[in-house]
Short mmCIF file of C-alpha atoms and ligand atoms in Angstrom, two decimals:
data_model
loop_
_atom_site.label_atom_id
_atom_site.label_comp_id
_atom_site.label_asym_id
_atom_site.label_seq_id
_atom_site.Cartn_x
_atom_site.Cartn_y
_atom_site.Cartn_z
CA UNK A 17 -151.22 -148.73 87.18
CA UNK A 18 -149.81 -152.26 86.82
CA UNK A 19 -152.04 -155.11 87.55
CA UNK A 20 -151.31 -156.93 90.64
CA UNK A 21 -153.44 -160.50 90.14
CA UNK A 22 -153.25 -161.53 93.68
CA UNK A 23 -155.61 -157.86 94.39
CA UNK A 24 -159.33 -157.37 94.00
CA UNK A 25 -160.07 -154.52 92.03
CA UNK A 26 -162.70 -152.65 93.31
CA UNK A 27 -162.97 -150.37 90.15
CA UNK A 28 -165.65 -153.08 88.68
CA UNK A 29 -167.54 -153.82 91.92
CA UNK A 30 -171.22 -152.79 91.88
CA UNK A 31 -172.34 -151.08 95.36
CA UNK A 32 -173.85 -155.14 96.53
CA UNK A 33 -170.86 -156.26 95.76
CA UNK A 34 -168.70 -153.92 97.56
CA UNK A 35 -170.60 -153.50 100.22
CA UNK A 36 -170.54 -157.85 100.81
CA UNK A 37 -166.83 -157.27 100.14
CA UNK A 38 -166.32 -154.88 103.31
CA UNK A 39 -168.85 -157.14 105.15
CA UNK A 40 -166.64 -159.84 105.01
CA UNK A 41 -163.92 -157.35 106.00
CA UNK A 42 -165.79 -157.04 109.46
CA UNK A 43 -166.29 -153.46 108.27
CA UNK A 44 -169.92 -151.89 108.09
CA UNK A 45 -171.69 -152.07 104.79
CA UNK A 46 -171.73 -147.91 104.15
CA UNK A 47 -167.76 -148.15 103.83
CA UNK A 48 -169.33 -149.22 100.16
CA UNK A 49 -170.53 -145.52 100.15
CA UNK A 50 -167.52 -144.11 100.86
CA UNK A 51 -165.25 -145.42 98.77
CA UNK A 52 -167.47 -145.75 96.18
CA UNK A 53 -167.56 -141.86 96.15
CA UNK A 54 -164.10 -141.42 95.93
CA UNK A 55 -163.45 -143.81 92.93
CA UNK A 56 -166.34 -142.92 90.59
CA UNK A 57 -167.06 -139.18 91.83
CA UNK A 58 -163.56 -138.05 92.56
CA UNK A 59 -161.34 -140.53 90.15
CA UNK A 60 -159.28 -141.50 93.14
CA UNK A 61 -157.16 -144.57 93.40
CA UNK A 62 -154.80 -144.56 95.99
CA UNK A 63 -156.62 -145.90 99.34
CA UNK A 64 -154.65 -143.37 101.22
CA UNK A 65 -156.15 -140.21 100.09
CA UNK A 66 -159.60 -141.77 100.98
CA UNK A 67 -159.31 -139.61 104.11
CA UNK A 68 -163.03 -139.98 105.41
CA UNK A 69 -162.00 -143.92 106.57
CA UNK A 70 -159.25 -145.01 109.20
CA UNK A 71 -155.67 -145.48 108.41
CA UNK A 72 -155.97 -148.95 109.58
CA UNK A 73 -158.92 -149.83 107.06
CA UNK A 74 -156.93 -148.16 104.05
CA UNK A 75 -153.72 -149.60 104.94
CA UNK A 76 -155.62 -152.78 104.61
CA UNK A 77 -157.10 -152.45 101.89
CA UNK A 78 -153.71 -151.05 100.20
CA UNK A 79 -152.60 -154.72 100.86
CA UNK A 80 -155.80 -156.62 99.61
CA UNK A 81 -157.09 -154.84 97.24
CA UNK A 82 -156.77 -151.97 94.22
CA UNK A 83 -158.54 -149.42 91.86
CA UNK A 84 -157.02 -150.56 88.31
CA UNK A 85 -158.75 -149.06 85.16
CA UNK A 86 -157.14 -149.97 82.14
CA UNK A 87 -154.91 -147.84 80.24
CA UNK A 88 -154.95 -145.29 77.37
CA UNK A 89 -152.62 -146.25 74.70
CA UNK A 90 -153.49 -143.31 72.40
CA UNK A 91 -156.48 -141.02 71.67
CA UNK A 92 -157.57 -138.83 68.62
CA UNK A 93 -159.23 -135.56 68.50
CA UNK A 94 -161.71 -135.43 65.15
CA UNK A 95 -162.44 -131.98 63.95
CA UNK A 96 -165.51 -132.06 64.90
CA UNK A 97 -164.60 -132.42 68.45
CA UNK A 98 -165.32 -136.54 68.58
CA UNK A 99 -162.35 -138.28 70.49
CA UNK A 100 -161.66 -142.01 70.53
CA UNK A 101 -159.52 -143.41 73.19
CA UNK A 102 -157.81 -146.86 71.83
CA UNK A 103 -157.52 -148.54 75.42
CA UNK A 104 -155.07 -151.68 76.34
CA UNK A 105 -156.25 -154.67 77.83
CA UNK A 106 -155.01 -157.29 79.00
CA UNK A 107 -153.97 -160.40 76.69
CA UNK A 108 -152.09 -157.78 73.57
CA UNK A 109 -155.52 -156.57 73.22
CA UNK A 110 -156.85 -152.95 72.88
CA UNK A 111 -160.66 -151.76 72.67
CA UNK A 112 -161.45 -148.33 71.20
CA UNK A 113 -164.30 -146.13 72.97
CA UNK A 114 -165.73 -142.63 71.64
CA UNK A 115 -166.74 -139.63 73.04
CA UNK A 116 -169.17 -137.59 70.80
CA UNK A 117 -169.92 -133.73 72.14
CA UNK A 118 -173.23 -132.43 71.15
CA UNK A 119 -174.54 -129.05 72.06
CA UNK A 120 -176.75 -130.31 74.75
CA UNK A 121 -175.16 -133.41 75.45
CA UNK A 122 -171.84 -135.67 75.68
CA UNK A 123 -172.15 -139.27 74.95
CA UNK A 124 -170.13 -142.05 75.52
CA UNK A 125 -169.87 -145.04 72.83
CA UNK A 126 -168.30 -148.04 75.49
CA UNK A 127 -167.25 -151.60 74.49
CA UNK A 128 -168.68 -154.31 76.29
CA UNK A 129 -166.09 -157.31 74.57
CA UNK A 130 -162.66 -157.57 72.88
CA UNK A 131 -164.09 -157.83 69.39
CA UNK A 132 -167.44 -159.70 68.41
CA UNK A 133 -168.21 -162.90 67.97
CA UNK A 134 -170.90 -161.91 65.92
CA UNK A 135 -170.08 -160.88 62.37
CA UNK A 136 -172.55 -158.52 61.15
CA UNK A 137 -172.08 -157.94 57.39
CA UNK A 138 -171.52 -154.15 57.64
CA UNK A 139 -169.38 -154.12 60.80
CA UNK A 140 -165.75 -153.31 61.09
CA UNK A 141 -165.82 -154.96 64.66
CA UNK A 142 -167.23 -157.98 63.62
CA UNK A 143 -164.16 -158.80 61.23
CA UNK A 144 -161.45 -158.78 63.55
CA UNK A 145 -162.89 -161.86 65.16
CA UNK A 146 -163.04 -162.42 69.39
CA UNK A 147 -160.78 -162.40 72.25
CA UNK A 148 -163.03 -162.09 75.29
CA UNK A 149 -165.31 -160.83 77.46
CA UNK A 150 -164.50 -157.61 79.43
CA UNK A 151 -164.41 -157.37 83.12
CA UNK A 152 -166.73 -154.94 84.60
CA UNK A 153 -163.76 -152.88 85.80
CA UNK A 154 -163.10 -152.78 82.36
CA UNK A 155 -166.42 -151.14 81.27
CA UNK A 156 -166.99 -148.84 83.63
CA UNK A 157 -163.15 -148.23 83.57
CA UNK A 158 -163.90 -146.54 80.43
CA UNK A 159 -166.05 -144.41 82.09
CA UNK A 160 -164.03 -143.52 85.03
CA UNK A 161 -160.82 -142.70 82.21
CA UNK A 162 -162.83 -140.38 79.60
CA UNK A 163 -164.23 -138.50 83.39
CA UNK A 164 -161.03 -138.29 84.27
CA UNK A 165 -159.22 -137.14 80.88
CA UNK A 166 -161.95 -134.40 81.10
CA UNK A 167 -161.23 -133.10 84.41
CA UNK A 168 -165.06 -134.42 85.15
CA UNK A 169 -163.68 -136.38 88.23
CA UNK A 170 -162.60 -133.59 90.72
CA UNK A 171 -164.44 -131.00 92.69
CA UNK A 172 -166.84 -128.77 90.46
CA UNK A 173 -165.71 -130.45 87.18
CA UNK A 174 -167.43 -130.16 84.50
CA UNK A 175 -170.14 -132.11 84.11
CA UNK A 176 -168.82 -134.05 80.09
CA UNK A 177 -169.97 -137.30 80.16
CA UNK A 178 -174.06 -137.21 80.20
CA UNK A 179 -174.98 -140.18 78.07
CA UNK A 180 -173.64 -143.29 77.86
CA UNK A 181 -174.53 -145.98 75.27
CA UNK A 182 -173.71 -149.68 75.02
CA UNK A 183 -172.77 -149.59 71.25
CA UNK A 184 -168.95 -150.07 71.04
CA UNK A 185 -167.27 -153.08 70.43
CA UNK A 186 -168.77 -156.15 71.02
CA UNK A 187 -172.59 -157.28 72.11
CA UNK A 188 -173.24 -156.30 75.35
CA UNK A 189 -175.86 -159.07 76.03
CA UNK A 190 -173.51 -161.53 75.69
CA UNK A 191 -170.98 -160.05 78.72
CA UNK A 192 -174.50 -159.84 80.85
CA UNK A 193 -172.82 -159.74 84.29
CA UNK A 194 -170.03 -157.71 83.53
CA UNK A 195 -172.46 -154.86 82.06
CA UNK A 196 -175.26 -155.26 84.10
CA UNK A 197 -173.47 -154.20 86.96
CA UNK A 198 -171.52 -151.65 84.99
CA UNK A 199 -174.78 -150.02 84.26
CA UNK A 200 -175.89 -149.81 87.92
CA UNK A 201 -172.41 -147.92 88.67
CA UNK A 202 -173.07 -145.33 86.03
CA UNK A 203 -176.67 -144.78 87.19
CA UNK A 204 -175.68 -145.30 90.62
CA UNK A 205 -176.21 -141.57 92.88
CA UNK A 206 -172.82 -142.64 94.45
CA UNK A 207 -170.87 -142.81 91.23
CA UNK A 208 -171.90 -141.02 88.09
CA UNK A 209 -175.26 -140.35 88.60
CA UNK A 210 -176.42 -140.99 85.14
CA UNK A 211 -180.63 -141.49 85.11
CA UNK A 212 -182.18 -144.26 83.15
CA UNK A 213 -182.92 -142.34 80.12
CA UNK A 214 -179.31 -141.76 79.47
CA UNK A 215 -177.98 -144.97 79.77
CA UNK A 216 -178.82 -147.43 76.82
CA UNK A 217 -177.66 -150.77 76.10
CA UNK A 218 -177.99 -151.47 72.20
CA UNK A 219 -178.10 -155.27 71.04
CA UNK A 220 -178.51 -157.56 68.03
CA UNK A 221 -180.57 -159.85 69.64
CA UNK A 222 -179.64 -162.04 71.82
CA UNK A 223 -183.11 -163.00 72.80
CA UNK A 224 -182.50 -165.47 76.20
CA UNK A 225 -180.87 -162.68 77.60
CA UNK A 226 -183.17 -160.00 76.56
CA UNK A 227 -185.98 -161.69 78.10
CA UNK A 228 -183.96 -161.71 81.68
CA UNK A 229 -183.02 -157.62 81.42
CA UNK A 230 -185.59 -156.10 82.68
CA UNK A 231 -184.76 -158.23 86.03
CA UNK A 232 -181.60 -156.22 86.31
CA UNK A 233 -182.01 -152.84 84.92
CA UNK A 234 -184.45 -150.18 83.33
CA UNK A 235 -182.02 -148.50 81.52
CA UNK A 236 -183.25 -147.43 77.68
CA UNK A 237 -183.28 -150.29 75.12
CA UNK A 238 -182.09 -150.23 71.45
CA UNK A 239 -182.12 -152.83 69.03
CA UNK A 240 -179.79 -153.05 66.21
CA UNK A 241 -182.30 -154.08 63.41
CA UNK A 242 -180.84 -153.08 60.11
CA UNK A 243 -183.54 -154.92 57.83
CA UNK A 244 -187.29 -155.33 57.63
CA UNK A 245 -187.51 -159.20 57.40
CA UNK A 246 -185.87 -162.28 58.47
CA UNK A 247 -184.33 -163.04 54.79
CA UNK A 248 -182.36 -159.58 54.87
CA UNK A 249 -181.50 -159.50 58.03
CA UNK A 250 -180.22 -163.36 57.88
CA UNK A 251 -177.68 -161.72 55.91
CA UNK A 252 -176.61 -158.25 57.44
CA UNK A 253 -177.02 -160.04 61.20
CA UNK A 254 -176.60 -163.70 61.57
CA UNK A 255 -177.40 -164.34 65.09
CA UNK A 256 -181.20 -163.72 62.79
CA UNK A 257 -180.81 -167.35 61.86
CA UNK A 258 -181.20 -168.08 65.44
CA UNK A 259 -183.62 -165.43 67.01
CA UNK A 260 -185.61 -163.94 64.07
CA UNK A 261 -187.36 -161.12 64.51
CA UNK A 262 -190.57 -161.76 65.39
CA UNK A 263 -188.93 -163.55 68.48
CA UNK A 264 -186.62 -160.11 68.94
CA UNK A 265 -189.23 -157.76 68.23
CA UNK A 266 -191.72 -159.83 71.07
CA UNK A 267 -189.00 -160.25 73.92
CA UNK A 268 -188.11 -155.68 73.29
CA UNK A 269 -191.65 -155.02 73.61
CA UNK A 270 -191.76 -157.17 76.70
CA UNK A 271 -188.74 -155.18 78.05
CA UNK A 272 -190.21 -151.72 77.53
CA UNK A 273 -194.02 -152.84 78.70
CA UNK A 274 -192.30 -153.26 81.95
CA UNK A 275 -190.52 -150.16 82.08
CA UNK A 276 -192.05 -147.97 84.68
CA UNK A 277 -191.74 -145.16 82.96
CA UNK A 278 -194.64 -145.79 80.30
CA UNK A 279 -193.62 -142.93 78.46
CA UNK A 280 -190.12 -144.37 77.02
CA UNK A 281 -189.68 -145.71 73.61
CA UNK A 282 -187.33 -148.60 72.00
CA UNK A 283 -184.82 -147.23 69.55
CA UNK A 284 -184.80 -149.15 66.80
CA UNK A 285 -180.85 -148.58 65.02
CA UNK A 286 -181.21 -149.30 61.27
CA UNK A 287 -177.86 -149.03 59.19
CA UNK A 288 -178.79 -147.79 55.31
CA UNK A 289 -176.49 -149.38 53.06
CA UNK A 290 -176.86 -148.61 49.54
CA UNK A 291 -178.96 -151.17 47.05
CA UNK A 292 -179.15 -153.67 50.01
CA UNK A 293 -181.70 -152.53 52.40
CA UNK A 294 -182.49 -148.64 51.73
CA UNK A 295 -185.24 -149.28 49.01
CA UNK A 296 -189.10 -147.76 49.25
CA UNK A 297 -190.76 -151.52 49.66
CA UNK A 298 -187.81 -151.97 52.69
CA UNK A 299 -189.10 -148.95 54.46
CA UNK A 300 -192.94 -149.91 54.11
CA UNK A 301 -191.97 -153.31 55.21
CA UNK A 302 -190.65 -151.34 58.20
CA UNK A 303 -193.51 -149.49 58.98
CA UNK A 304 -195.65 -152.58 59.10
CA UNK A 305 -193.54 -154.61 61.31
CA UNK A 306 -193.38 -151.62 64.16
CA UNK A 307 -196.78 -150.75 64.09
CA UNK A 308 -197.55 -152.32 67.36
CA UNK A 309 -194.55 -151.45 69.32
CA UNK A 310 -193.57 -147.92 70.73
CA UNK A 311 -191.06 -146.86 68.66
CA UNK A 312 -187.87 -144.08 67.68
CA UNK A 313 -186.31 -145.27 64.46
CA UNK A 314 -182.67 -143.86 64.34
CA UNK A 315 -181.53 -144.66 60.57
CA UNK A 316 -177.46 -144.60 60.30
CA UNK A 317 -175.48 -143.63 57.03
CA UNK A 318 -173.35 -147.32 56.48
CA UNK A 319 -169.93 -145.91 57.32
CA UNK A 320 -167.51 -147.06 54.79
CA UNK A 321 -164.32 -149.28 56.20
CA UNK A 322 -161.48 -151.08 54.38
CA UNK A 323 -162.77 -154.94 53.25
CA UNK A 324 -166.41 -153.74 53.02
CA UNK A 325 -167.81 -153.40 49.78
CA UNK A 326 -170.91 -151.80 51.12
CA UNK A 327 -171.67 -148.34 49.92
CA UNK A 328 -172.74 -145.21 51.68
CA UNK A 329 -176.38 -144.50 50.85
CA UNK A 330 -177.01 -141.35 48.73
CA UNK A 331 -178.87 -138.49 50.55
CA UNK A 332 -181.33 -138.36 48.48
CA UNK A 333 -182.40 -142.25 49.56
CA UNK A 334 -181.58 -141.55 52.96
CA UNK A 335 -183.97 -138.46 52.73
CA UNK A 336 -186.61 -140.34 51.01
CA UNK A 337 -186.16 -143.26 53.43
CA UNK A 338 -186.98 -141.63 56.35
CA UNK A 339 -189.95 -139.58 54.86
CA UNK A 340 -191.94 -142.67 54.49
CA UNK A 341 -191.35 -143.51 58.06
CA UNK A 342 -192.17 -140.42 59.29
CA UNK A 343 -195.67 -140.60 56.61
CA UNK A 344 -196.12 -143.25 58.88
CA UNK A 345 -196.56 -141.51 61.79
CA UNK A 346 -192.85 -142.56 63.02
CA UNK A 347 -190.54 -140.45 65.08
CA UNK A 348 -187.37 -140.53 63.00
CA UNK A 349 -183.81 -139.18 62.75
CA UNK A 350 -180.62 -139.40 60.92
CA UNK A 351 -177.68 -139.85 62.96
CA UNK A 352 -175.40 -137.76 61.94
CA UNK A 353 -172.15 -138.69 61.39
CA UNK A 354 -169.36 -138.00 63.59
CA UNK A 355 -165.81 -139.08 63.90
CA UNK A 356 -165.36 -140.49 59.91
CA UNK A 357 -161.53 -138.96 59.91
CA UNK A 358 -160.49 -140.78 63.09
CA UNK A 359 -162.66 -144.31 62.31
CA UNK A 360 -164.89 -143.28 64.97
CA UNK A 361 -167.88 -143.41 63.39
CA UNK A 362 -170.57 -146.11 63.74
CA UNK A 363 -169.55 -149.44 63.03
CA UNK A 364 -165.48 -148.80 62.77
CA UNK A 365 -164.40 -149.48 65.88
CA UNK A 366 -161.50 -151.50 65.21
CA UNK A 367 -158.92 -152.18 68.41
CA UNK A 368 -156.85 -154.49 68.05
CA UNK A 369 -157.63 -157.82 68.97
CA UNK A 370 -155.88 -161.13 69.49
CA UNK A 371 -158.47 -163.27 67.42
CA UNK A 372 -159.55 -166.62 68.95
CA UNK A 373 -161.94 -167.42 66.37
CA UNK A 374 -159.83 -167.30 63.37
CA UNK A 375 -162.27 -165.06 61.83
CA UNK A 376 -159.78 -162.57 60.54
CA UNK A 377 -157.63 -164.90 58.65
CA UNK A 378 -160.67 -165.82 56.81
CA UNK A 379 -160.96 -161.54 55.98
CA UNK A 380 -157.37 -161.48 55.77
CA UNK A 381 -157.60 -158.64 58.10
CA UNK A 382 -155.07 -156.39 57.73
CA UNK A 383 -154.85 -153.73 60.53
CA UNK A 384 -153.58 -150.93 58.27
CA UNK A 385 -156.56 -151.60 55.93
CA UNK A 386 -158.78 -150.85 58.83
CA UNK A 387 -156.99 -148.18 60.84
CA UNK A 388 -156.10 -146.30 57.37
CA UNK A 389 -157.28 -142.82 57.84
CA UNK A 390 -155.41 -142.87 61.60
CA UNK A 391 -152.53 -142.35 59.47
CA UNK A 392 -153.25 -139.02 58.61
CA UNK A 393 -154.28 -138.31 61.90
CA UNK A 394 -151.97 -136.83 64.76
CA UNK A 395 -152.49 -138.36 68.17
CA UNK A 396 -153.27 -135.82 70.43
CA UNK A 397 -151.20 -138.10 73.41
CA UNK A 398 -149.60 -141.00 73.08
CA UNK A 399 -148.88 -143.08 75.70
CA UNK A 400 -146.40 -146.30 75.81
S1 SF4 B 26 -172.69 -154.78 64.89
FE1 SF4 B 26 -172.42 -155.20 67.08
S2 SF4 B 26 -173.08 -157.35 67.28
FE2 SF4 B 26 -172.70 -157.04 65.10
S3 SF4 B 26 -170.54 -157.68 64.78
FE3 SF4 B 26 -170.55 -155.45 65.17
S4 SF4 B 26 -170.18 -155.28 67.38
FE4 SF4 B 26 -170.86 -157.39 66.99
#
C-alpha cells in the first residue's frame, strides 16, 4: 500500500477518534464500530468490501481517507519457532518486531520509536541512535501485519497473537499518545480483544509520564530496572541520573495501587550481565528495595550483540541469583531465551535507523556488526 499524504489513515485511530472522525462526516458515531471491525478483526483495507455501510459512505471515504499499515521488508523464522518481521517506515527507516510462540501463549514484542534516544549500556537499540516517534498506525500496524501473516485476521482464524508487550524498540513512554491509544485498539472488544493482563507496556522510567498512565490505561506495568541502586543503574540506564529509583519505584507503585484489579503485580525486568550486576550483595540489595511493592521479578540472560563487551552470565550465577530472590519470598523466573540465531532476542533489536542524534558515529555502528548472525539465516520471504 503506498502512502497517499493528502489521506487520513484510519489504521491508527482509536474508537474516540474515529468515531469524532465520522461525526464530522455527518455520519452516526457506530460507523466507528463498523469499520473498526473490519480493519482490526477481519484485516480489511479496501473501503469497498466493508459491505455492512452504503456505497456512498465507502466511496467517500475511498476518496478521504485509507487503511495503510506499514510494510514487511523481510522476516525470519528461528528454530525455535520465534519470527521477527524487519518492517519499513517511512524516512529509510525500518523497525524490527518479534513474535515468540509459547505452548500456552503467543506474544508480541512491538516497537513504540525508530531507535532510542536512550542508550542503555547493554542495549543493541540504544546504539543505533533516534529517528522518531512512531505513529499509532504504526504500532498497532504491527499488530494488524503479524494477525494477518498468521491468517489470525479472517473468519475462524486462529487465535496467534494473545499477548502483546511494549518492549521493542524504543521507550514507549516517551511516544505516550501514539501508544496509549494503540493499547486501547488492542484491548478494544471491536479490534483484538486483548484483556488488560495481556497487554504490558515496559519502561525505563520516564517518571512524568508514568505518573499520568494510569489516566489512560490499566494495562500491566513493567519496569526495566536492571540494578539495585542508583550508582549501578546510573550506568546500565542513564535516564537514572534524572529519575532515580526511589522516584521510579514510588510513581510504579502508584500505578498498580490504582489498578482495579488488586490482585496484579509490577514486573520488574532485570538484565544479568556478568561481573556487573549479577553478584550475591546485588540480589540482597534487590530484595530490600522491593519489599514494599507487589512484585514478579523476571531476570533476563544479557544477550550478547556486536560492540558490547558485556558477557552472558554463567548459569550457575543466574541460578544462584534468582534463589536468593525467591529465599526472599519473591516470585521469580528466568526468561528464557528465544530468537538468539535471528537477533531476536531481548535487547537486539536492531532496524535500521536513520540516526538524528549522531549517536552511532560515536559507536561507529556498523550494521553488519549488529545484524551478523542474519547472515546465516535464510529469510523465509523477502519482500522489495
Ligand atoms: S533498553 Fe529500552 S529504553 Fe534503553 S536504550 Fe534500549 S530500547 Fe531504549
Amino acid at each position: 500500500m503506498s502512502a497517499n499524504a493528502s489521506k487520513i489513515n484510519l489504521l491508527g485511530l482509536s474508537p474516540d477518534k474515529l468515531e469524532a472522525f465520522f461525526e464530522e462526516l455527518g455520519e452516526k458515531r457506530f460507523r466507528a464500530s463498523q469499520v473498526l471491525k473490519w480493519i482490526h478483526q477481519m484485516g480489511v483495507s479496501d473501503f469497498q468490501q466493508m459491505t455492512n455501510i452504503s456505497k456512498g459512505l465507502r466511496n467517500k471515504l475511498e476518496e478521504i481517507a485509507e487503511v495503510r499499515a506499514p510494510e514487511v521488508i523481510q522476516q525470519w523464522d528461528s528454530k525455535d519457532g520465534t519470527r521477527k518481521f524487519l518492517i519499513r517506515v517511512s524516512g529509510d527507516n525500518a523497525i524490527e518486531t518479534v513474535f515468540i510462540p509459547e505452548r500456552d501463549r503467543g506474544t508480541l514484542c512491538v516497537s513504540s520509536q525508530v531507535g532510542c534516544s536512550l542508550d542503555c549500556s547493554f542495549c543493541a537499540t540504544g546504539k543505533q541512535g533516534f529517528n522518531r516517534d512512531l505513529s499509532a498506525a504504526e504500532i498497532i500496524g504491527q499488530v494488524w501485519l503479524a494477525a494477518k501473516s498468521f491468517g489470525q485476521l479472517s473468519e475462524n482464524g486462529p487465535r496467534k497473537v494473545t499477548n502483546v508487550v511494549m518492549m521493542g524498540m524504543g521507550e514507549p513512554l516517551l511516544n505516550f499518545d501514539n501508544v496509549v491509544d494503540s493499547m486501547t485498539l488492542m484491548m478494544h472488544d471491536n479490534c483484538y480483544g486483548l484483556s488488560k493482563r495481556r497487554v504490558t507496556l515496559s519502561t525505563s522510567g520516564v517518571v512524568p509520564a508514568l505518573d499520568k498512565l494510569g489516566q489512560y490505561t490499566d494495562a500491566c506495568l513493567a519496569i526495566s530496572l536492571h540494578a539495585p541502586n542508583d550508582e549501578l543503574r546510573n550506568e546500565l540506564v542513564p535516564l537514572n541520573k534524572k529519575y532515580p529509583i526511589a522516584m521510579l519505584l514510588d510513581s510504579a507503585k502508584r500505578y498498580i495501587d490504582g489498578l482495579p484489579d488488586q490482585r496484579r503485580k509490577l514486573t520488574i525486568e532485570y538484565t544479568l550481565i556478568d561481573q556487573v550486576n549479577d553478584r550475591d550483595e546485588h540480589a540482597q540489595q534487590l530484595t530490600d528495595l522491593l519489599k514494599d511493592i507487589p512484585v514478579k521479578i523476571n531476570l533476563i540472560p544479557f544477550n550478547p550483540f556486536g560492540l558490547s563487551n558485556y558477557k552472558r552470565v554463567s548459569n550457575t550465577r543466574l541460578r544462584r541469583f534468582q534463589q536468593i530472590l525467591i529465599d526472599a519470598g519473591y516470585t521469580t523466573t528466568i526468561r528464557t531465551t528465544r530468537g538468539d540465531d535471528i537477533d531476536a532476542a531481548c535487547g537486539q533489536l536492531a532496524g535500521q535507523v536513520n540516526d538524528r542524534t549522531r549517536r552511532s558515529e560515536r559507536y561507529k555502528i556498523d550494521m553488519a556488526a549488529l545484524s551478523s548472525s542474519q547472515a546465516d539465516v535464510i529469510p523465509v520471504k523477502a519482500i522489495q
